[in-house]
C-alpha cells in the first residue's frame, strides 16, 4: 500500500490519502485525513495510518494491550521523527507506561477511568509539567482511535502546570560574569550566547564557515543521542543570519587565533572546523555545557541561572532597549512572532502607557462637552454656544 500527501490551497492545510486492502468484492478502498498544519504532520499521519492498515493480520484487539499498541505506533513513525524525539517517546513508554497498570489494559477495554487513574498515579510522584508532557505522548498516538474509544478517554483532568518566571540577568550581572570568566574556556561561548540568543545545540554546532563577515549563519544544531553527537536541522528547519555585537566578533577572532596556536603546538589536537570544541577537541554535550556553566557560577556573585536562560537574558535586554518584537523573534529563530509574544510579552516596556497614548485621542472630547449616549447628541457649554453664535 502506498500513499500521498498534498496541499489544500483553499484551506492552507495539508492532507494525506492511501489505499486500503481491497474489500470482499475486490473493490478499491481508500482512506485519508485533512487539516494538518504542516507537510511533516501530514506525513506522520500517513505513516501511522499505513501502519494501522497493515495490522489486519496482527493480534486481535482483545489481545493488544495499551503498551503494545503505543510501542508499535511509535515505531511506525520512527522514520518521520527526529532522533531525539524518538528516543524521548521510547523512554516515556518504557518508564511511565509499560510498568504501570495502564500499559497492561487491553486496548479494546480502555476507558476514561483507566486514564484518570494513571494520571492520578503520575501526579503523586512527578511534576505537573512532566505529567502533561507524558500525556501528550500517549494522547498523540491514541488520537487516531478517538472514534472507537469511549467518550472522555482522551480528555482527562490534568494537573495545572504553573508557568515558572523567567530567570534572566541584568546587564550588570552579565558584565560581572563575563569579567569573572575572562580567560576561561567558557568565556567566548558564553559571550556569543548572551549576545545572540542562540540555543545551546546551535552554538555547539557552529563551524568557522558559518562566520560570514560580521554575522553568524545558523544552519544546524547538535543533540546528544545514544552517547554521541548528532547533527540535525535547526528547531524551525530554517536558516537564519544573526548579526554579531562588536565585542562578540572580536572575541571570536581571538578565539580563532588561539585555536591556530594550539594546532601548531599540538599537531595531534584536532577539532575539525568547530568553533566551540571541548579542551580535548571533542564535542561538547549540551547538558555537560550547562553543568560546567553552573559549576563556574558558584564562585561568582550573581543569581544562578541555566545556560538556556542566557537566551532569555538576550531577549530581555533587546526588548528593554525598545527593539521591535519581530526583530527579536527573527534573531531568536522563533517560528513566528506569536511565539515570542507568548514568552516575552510581559517584558515589553511601556505597553500600557503606549496603549493609553494611542487610544486616548479616539475618545477625546473638548472640555465642556458631554455626550448623550442614548440620543447620540452633544450638549455644549454656554461658552461654546456663544462662540458658535458670535462666529
Short mmCIF file of C-alpha atoms in Angstrom, two decimals:
data_model
loop_
_atom_site.label_atom_id
_atom_site.label_comp_id
_atom_site.label_asym_id
_atom_site.label_seq_id
_atom_site.Cartn_x
_atom_site.Cartn_y
_atom_site.Cartn_z
CA UNK A 1 0.00 0.00 0.00
CA UNK A 2 1.23 3.44 -0.89
CA UNK A 3 0.02 6.87 -0.07
CA UNK A 4 0.44 10.53 -0.87
CA UNK A 5 0.25 13.92 0.79
CA UNK A 6 -0.83 17.20 -0.74
CA UNK A 7 -1.52 20.84 -0.01
CA UNK A 8 -5.04 22.29 0.05
CA UNK A 9 -4.55 25.87 -1.18
CA UNK A 10 -8.08 26.92 -0.28
CA UNK A 11 -7.77 25.84 3.38
CA UNK A 12 -3.98 26.30 3.57
CA UNK A 13 -3.59 22.90 5.20
CA UNK A 14 -2.14 19.51 4.24
CA UNK A 15 -3.91 16.21 3.58
CA UNK A 16 -2.97 12.56 3.11
CA UNK A 17 -4.59 9.63 1.29
CA UNK A 18 -3.74 5.97 0.79
CA UNK A 19 -5.25 2.69 -0.37
CA UNK A 20 -6.73 0.09 1.95
CA UNK A 21 -6.79 -3.66 1.36
CA UNK A 22 -9.46 -4.44 -1.20
CA UNK A 23 -12.86 -5.44 0.13
CA UNK A 24 -14.67 -8.76 -0.23
CA UNK A 25 -15.93 -7.77 -3.67
CA UNK A 26 -12.46 -6.72 -4.83
CA UNK A 27 -13.31 -3.04 -4.94
CA UNK A 28 -10.68 -0.41 -4.33
CA UNK A 29 -10.89 1.32 -0.94
CA UNK A 30 -9.10 4.45 0.26
CA UNK A 31 -8.80 6.44 3.44
CA UNK A 32 -7.21 9.72 4.40
CA UNK A 33 -7.24 12.80 6.55
CA UNK A 34 -7.26 16.59 6.18
CA UNK A 35 -6.49 19.74 8.11
CA UNK A 36 -2.84 19.15 9.01
CA UNK A 37 -0.93 22.42 9.57
CA UNK A 38 2.36 21.21 8.07
CA UNK A 39 3.56 18.70 5.49
CA UNK A 40 5.51 16.92 8.23
CA UNK A 41 2.32 16.43 10.26
CA UNK A 42 0.52 15.00 7.23
CA UNK A 43 3.43 12.63 6.53
CA UNK A 44 3.38 11.47 10.16
CA UNK A 45 -0.36 10.83 9.96
CA UNK A 46 0.11 8.93 6.68
CA UNK A 47 2.83 6.71 8.16
CA UNK A 48 0.67 5.99 11.21
CA UNK A 49 -2.42 5.23 9.12
CA UNK A 50 -0.44 2.89 6.86
CA UNK A 51 0.83 1.05 9.92
CA UNK A 52 -2.71 0.67 11.25
CA UNK A 53 -3.85 -0.71 7.91
CA UNK A 54 -1.13 -3.36 7.98
CA UNK A 55 -2.26 -4.64 11.39
CA UNK A 56 -5.18 -6.54 9.90
CA UNK A 57 -3.30 -9.80 10.39
CA UNK A 58 -1.87 -8.83 13.79
CA UNK A 59 -3.20 -9.69 17.23
CA UNK A 60 -6.92 -9.16 17.71
CA UNK A 61 -7.94 -6.11 19.70
CA UNK A 62 -8.74 -8.18 22.79
CA UNK A 63 -5.10 -9.34 22.99
CA UNK A 64 -3.46 -5.99 22.18
CA UNK A 65 -2.55 -4.02 25.29
CA UNK A 66 -2.24 -0.26 25.52
CA UNK A 67 1.54 -0.53 25.93
CA UNK A 68 1.82 -2.89 22.95
CA UNK A 69 -0.25 -0.62 20.74
CA UNK A 70 1.66 2.53 21.74
CA UNK A 71 5.01 0.83 21.18
CA UNK A 72 4.00 -0.23 17.67
CA UNK A 73 2.55 3.18 16.94
CA UNK A 74 5.79 4.93 17.91
CA UNK A 75 7.94 2.54 15.87
CA UNK A 76 5.66 3.07 12.88
CA UNK A 77 6.52 6.77 12.98
CA UNK A 78 10.22 6.23 13.66
CA UNK A 79 11.36 7.29 10.19
CA UNK A 80 9.39 10.54 10.39
CA UNK A 81 10.54 11.55 13.89
CA UNK A 82 13.68 13.42 14.89
CA UNK A 83 16.11 11.06 16.67
CA UNK A 84 15.83 12.96 19.94
CA UNK A 85 12.03 12.88 19.79
CA UNK A 86 12.00 9.16 19.04
CA UNK A 87 14.35 8.50 21.95
CA UNK A 88 12.12 10.55 24.28
CA UNK A 89 8.96 8.72 23.14
CA UNK A 90 10.57 5.31 23.69
CA UNK A 91 11.89 6.32 27.11
CA UNK A 92 8.47 7.64 28.14
CA UNK A 93 6.73 4.39 27.19
CA UNK A 94 9.38 2.20 28.83
CA UNK A 95 9.46 4.07 32.13
CA UNK A 96 5.97 5.51 32.61
CA UNK A 97 3.52 3.40 30.60
CA UNK A 98 4.72 -0.20 30.32
CA UNK A 99 5.37 -0.72 34.09
CA UNK A 100 2.05 0.90 35.02
CA UNK A 101 -1.28 -0.97 35.14
CA UNK A 102 -2.42 1.24 32.26
CA UNK A 103 0.10 -0.46 29.98
CA UNK A 104 -1.45 -3.87 30.69
CA UNK A 105 -5.02 -2.78 29.99
CA UNK A 106 -6.47 -4.30 26.83
CA UNK A 107 -6.78 -1.62 24.17
CA UNK A 108 -10.36 -2.69 23.47
CA UNK A 109 -11.26 -2.14 27.14
CA UNK A 110 -9.53 1.21 27.62
CA UNK A 111 -11.79 3.85 29.15
CA UNK A 112 -11.74 7.22 30.97
CA UNK A 113 -11.30 5.56 34.38
CA UNK A 114 -8.07 3.84 33.34
CA UNK A 115 -6.59 7.08 32.04
CA UNK A 116 -7.73 9.07 35.09
CA UNK A 117 -6.18 6.53 37.49
CA UNK A 118 -2.91 6.64 35.56
CA UNK A 119 -2.82 10.45 35.58
CA UNK A 120 -3.50 10.47 39.33
CA UNK A 121 -0.72 7.93 39.92
CA UNK A 122 1.77 10.01 37.90
CA UNK A 123 0.72 13.22 39.65
CA UNK A 124 1.70 11.81 43.05
CA UNK A 125 5.36 11.40 42.04
CA UNK A 126 6.02 13.68 39.07
CA UNK A 127 5.92 17.42 38.46
CA UNK A 128 2.79 18.71 36.67
CA UNK A 129 4.77 19.66 33.56
CA UNK A 130 6.17 16.11 33.34
CA UNK A 131 2.69 14.63 33.69
CA UNK A 132 1.42 16.92 30.93
CA UNK A 133 4.27 16.08 28.53
CA UNK A 134 3.86 12.34 29.22
CA UNK A 135 0.16 12.55 28.47
CA UNK A 136 0.88 14.36 25.20
CA UNK A 137 2.99 11.42 24.04
CA UNK A 138 0.21 8.96 24.82
CA UNK A 139 -2.63 11.14 23.52
CA UNK A 140 -0.84 11.82 20.23
CA UNK A 141 -0.74 8.10 19.41
CA UNK A 142 -4.22 7.29 20.72
CA UNK A 143 -5.84 10.16 18.81
CA UNK A 144 -6.40 8.15 15.58
CA UNK A 145 -8.57 5.76 17.65
CA UNK A 146 -10.68 8.56 19.15
CA UNK A 147 -13.88 7.46 17.41
CA UNK A 148 -13.62 3.91 18.75
CA UNK A 149 -12.76 4.88 22.34
CA UNK A 150 -15.39 5.70 24.99
CA UNK A 151 -16.23 9.38 25.35
CA UNK A 152 -13.86 11.26 27.64
CA UNK A 153 -10.98 8.81 27.31
CA UNK A 154 -8.78 11.39 25.61
CA UNK A 155 -9.93 14.31 27.78
CA UNK A 156 -8.63 13.60 31.30
CA UNK A 157 -8.28 16.22 34.01
CA UNK A 158 -4.60 17.17 34.05
CA UNK A 159 -2.82 18.91 36.93
CA UNK A 160 -2.42 22.62 36.41
CA UNK A 161 1.03 23.50 35.12
CA UNK A 162 2.26 26.73 36.73
CA UNK A 163 4.32 28.88 34.44
CA UNK A 164 7.70 29.47 36.07
CA UNK A 165 9.02 33.03 35.94
CA UNK A 166 11.82 33.74 33.51
CA UNK A 167 15.20 33.92 35.19
CA UNK A 168 17.41 36.48 33.49
CA UNK A 169 20.46 38.55 34.30
CA UNK A 170 20.55 42.30 34.36
CA UNK A 171 23.23 43.97 32.21
CA UNK A 172 25.30 44.43 35.38
CA UNK A 173 25.11 40.72 36.24
CA UNK A 174 26.12 39.87 32.67
CA UNK A 175 29.16 42.14 32.87
CA UNK A 176 30.22 40.59 36.19
CA UNK A 177 30.14 37.08 34.75
CA UNK A 178 31.99 38.00 31.56
CA UNK A 179 34.72 39.72 33.61
CA UNK A 180 34.85 36.87 36.12
CA UNK A 181 35.27 34.22 33.40
CA UNK A 182 37.81 36.09 31.27
CA UNK A 183 40.39 33.55 30.12
CA UNK A 184 38.08 30.61 30.91
CA UNK A 185 37.17 28.04 28.25
CA UNK A 186 33.51 29.08 28.55
CA UNK A 187 34.09 32.83 28.22
CA UNK A 188 33.74 33.15 24.45
CA UNK A 189 30.81 30.72 24.03
CA UNK A 190 29.05 32.49 26.91
CA UNK A 191 29.66 35.91 25.34
CA UNK A 192 28.32 34.72 21.99
CA UNK A 193 25.31 33.03 23.62
CA UNK A 194 24.25 36.02 25.71
CA UNK A 195 24.63 38.46 22.78
CA UNK A 196 22.92 36.32 20.10
CA UNK A 197 20.34 34.21 21.94
CA UNK A 198 21.48 31.02 20.20
CA UNK A 199 20.21 27.72 21.54
CA UNK A 200 22.94 25.53 23.06
CA UNK A 201 22.70 22.99 20.23
CA UNK A 202 23.01 25.74 17.61
CA UNK A 203 26.01 27.26 19.38
CA UNK A 204 27.91 23.97 19.68
CA UNK A 205 27.25 23.04 16.04
CA UNK A 206 28.86 26.25 14.72
CA UNK A 207 31.79 25.95 12.32
CA UNK A 208 34.15 28.68 11.17
CA UNK A 209 32.47 28.64 7.77
CA UNK A 210 29.30 29.85 9.49
CA UNK A 211 31.07 33.09 10.47
CA UNK A 212 30.40 35.27 7.43
CA UNK A 213 31.59 38.84 7.82
CA UNK A 214 30.12 40.27 10.99
CA UNK A 215 27.34 37.68 11.33
CA UNK A 216 26.76 34.02 12.08
CA UNK A 217 24.64 31.91 9.72
CA UNK A 218 22.73 29.38 11.80
CA UNK A 219 22.17 26.27 9.68
CA UNK A 220 22.21 23.28 12.04
CA UNK A 221 22.09 22.10 15.62
CA UNK A 222 23.61 19.25 17.60
CA UNK A 223 21.97 16.95 20.13
CA UNK A 224 23.31 14.05 22.15
CA UNK A 225 21.77 10.70 21.15
CA UNK A 226 22.98 7.32 22.34
CA UNK A 227 26.13 8.72 23.93
CA UNK A 228 27.29 10.67 20.89
CA UNK A 229 26.65 13.87 18.91
CA UNK A 230 24.03 14.02 16.18
CA UNK A 231 23.83 16.95 13.77
CA UNK A 232 20.34 17.93 12.71
CA UNK A 233 18.32 20.82 11.31
CA UNK A 234 17.51 23.80 13.48
CA UNK A 235 14.32 23.67 15.53
CA UNK A 236 12.31 25.59 12.91
CA UNK A 237 14.03 23.81 9.96
CA UNK A 238 15.14 27.22 8.64
CA UNK A 239 18.47 29.03 8.34
CA UNK A 240 18.90 32.49 9.81
CA UNK A 241 21.55 35.18 9.90
CA UNK A 242 22.42 36.70 13.28
CA UNK A 243 24.44 39.90 13.35
CA UNK A 244 27.18 39.97 16.00
CA UNK A 245 27.96 42.60 18.59
CA UNK A 246 31.44 44.08 18.01
CA UNK A 247 32.62 42.58 21.32
CA UNK A 248 31.49 39.10 20.29
CA UNK A 249 33.11 39.39 16.85
CA UNK A 250 36.41 40.49 18.40
CA UNK A 251 36.25 37.61 20.92
CA UNK A 252 35.66 35.11 18.10
CA UNK A 253 38.69 36.38 16.19
CA UNK A 254 40.83 35.99 19.31
CA UNK A 255 39.35 32.53 19.83
CA UNK A 256 40.24 31.51 16.25
CA UNK A 257 43.83 32.74 16.72
CA UNK A 258 44.11 30.71 19.94
CA UNK A 259 42.89 27.59 18.12
CA UNK A 260 45.50 28.06 15.40
CA UNK A 261 48.23 28.41 18.03
CA UNK A 262 47.06 25.26 19.79
CA UNK A 263 47.21 23.32 16.50
CA UNK A 264 50.80 24.44 15.96
CA UNK A 265 51.82 23.43 19.47
CA UNK A 266 49.85 20.17 19.48
CA UNK A 267 49.66 18.73 15.93
CA UNK A 268 47.62 15.76 17.21
CA UNK A 269 44.92 18.10 18.57
CA UNK A 270 42.01 18.15 16.12
CA UNK A 271 38.59 19.73 16.47
CA UNK A 272 37.76 19.92 12.78
CA UNK A 273 36.15 23.23 11.86
CA UNK A 274 34.11 23.52 15.03
CA UNK A 275 34.22 26.90 16.75
CA UNK A 276 33.50 25.64 20.26
CA UNK A 277 35.04 22.21 20.93
CA UNK A 278 35.98 20.83 24.32
CA UNK A 279 39.54 21.38 25.52
CA UNK A 280 40.36 17.88 24.22
CA UNK A 281 38.99 18.78 20.78
CA UNK A 282 35.88 16.63 21.12
CA UNK A 283 32.23 17.62 21.05
CA UNK A 284 30.52 19.36 23.92
CA UNK A 285 27.36 17.63 25.09
CA UNK A 286 24.77 20.43 25.61
CA UNK A 287 23.90 19.03 29.05
CA UNK A 288 27.56 18.96 30.09
CA UNK A 289 27.99 22.53 28.92
CA UNK A 290 25.13 23.61 31.17
CA UNK A 291 26.61 21.64 34.09
CA UNK A 292 30.04 23.24 33.72
CA UNK A 293 28.36 26.64 33.47
CA UNK A 294 26.62 26.04 36.80
CA UNK A 295 29.89 24.99 38.46
CA UNK A 296 31.55 28.25 37.44
CA UNK A 297 28.63 30.38 38.63
CA UNK A 298 29.06 29.12 42.19
CA UNK A 299 32.10 31.32 42.68
CA UNK A 300 30.57 34.48 41.17
CA UNK A 301 28.26 37.00 42.95
CA UNK A 302 25.35 36.62 40.52
CA UNK A 303 22.00 34.76 40.55
CA UNK A 304 22.17 31.12 39.45
CA UNK A 305 20.55 30.55 36.05
CA UNK A 306 20.63 27.78 33.43
CA UNK A 307 22.57 28.02 30.19
CA UNK A 308 19.26 28.29 28.29
CA UNK A 309 18.40 31.34 30.38
CA UNK A 310 21.17 33.20 28.54
CA UNK A 311 18.79 33.13 25.58
CA UNK A 312 16.05 34.69 27.72
CA UNK A 313 18.57 37.22 29.03
CA UNK A 314 19.43 38.32 25.49
CA UNK A 315 15.76 38.70 24.58
CA UNK A 316 15.04 40.69 27.74
CA UNK A 317 17.92 43.09 27.04
CA UNK A 318 16.72 43.72 23.48
CA UNK A 319 13.09 44.28 24.49
CA UNK A 320 14.12 46.61 27.32
CA UNK A 321 16.10 48.63 24.80
CA UNK A 322 12.99 49.02 22.63
CA UNK A 323 13.98 46.65 19.81
CA UNK A 324 10.80 45.72 17.84
CA UNK A 325 9.36 42.30 18.69
CA UNK A 326 9.55 41.00 15.07
CA UNK A 327 13.28 41.76 15.05
CA UNK A 328 13.77 39.93 18.34
CA UNK A 329 11.73 36.99 17.03
CA UNK A 330 13.86 36.71 13.88
CA UNK A 331 17.07 36.93 15.89
CA UNK A 332 15.98 34.15 18.25
CA UNK A 333 14.81 31.93 15.40
CA UNK A 334 11.23 31.59 16.60
CA UNK A 335 8.71 30.07 14.20
CA UNK A 336 6.59 33.24 14.39
CA UNK A 337 6.14 36.45 16.33
CA UNK A 338 3.30 34.90 18.35
CA UNK A 339 5.81 32.55 19.99
CA UNK A 340 7.97 35.49 21.02
CA UNK A 341 5.00 37.38 22.44
CA UNK A 342 3.77 34.32 24.35
CA UNK A 343 7.11 34.06 26.16
CA UNK A 344 8.19 37.68 26.48
CA UNK A 345 5.11 39.92 26.19
CA UNK A 346 5.35 40.91 29.87
CA UNK A 347 8.90 42.17 29.25
CA UNK A 348 7.95 44.66 26.55
CA UNK A 349 8.27 48.02 28.35
CA UNK A 350 5.67 50.75 28.27
CA UNK A 351 2.92 48.72 26.62
CA UNK A 352 0.20 50.08 28.90
CA UNK A 353 1.43 53.66 28.58
CA UNK A 354 1.63 53.36 24.79
CA UNK A 355 -1.88 51.89 24.64
CA UNK A 356 -3.25 54.87 26.59
CA UNK A 357 -1.30 57.37 24.47
CA UNK A 358 -2.56 55.90 21.19
CA UNK A 359 -6.10 55.13 22.33
CA UNK A 360 -6.95 58.34 24.16
CA UNK A 361 -7.46 60.56 21.05
CA UNK A 362 -10.30 58.33 19.85
CA UNK A 363 -12.39 59.23 22.89
CA UNK A 364 -11.17 62.80 23.44
CA UNK A 365 -13.87 65.44 23.79
CA UNK A 366 -13.41 69.18 24.00
CA UNK A 367 -13.50 70.48 27.53
CA UNK A 368 -17.04 71.34 28.49
CA UNK A 369 -18.58 68.80 26.12
CA UNK A 370 -20.71 65.87 27.26
CA UNK A 371 -22.02 63.03 25.17
CA UNK A 372 -25.58 61.72 25.48
CA UNK A 373 -25.03 58.08 24.53
CA UNK A 374 -28.76 57.36 24.28
CA UNK A 375 -29.53 60.05 21.70
CA UNK A 376 -26.03 60.37 20.18
CA UNK A 377 -26.21 64.16 20.66
CA UNK A 378 -23.64 66.51 22.16
CA UNK A 379 -24.55 69.26 24.62
CA UNK A 380 -22.14 72.16 24.53
CA UNK A 381 -21.42 74.53 27.35
CA UNK A 382 -22.79 78.06 27.29
CA UNK A 383 -19.39 79.38 26.31
CA UNK A 384 -19.23 77.12 23.30
CA UNK A 385 -22.68 78.18 22.24
CA UNK A 386 -21.73 81.84 22.48
CA UNK A 387 -18.61 81.25 20.44
CA UNK A 388 -20.56 79.47 17.76
CA UNK A 389 -23.20 82.22 17.77
CA UNK A 390 -20.65 85.02 17.50
CA UNK A 391 -18.89 83.14 14.77
#
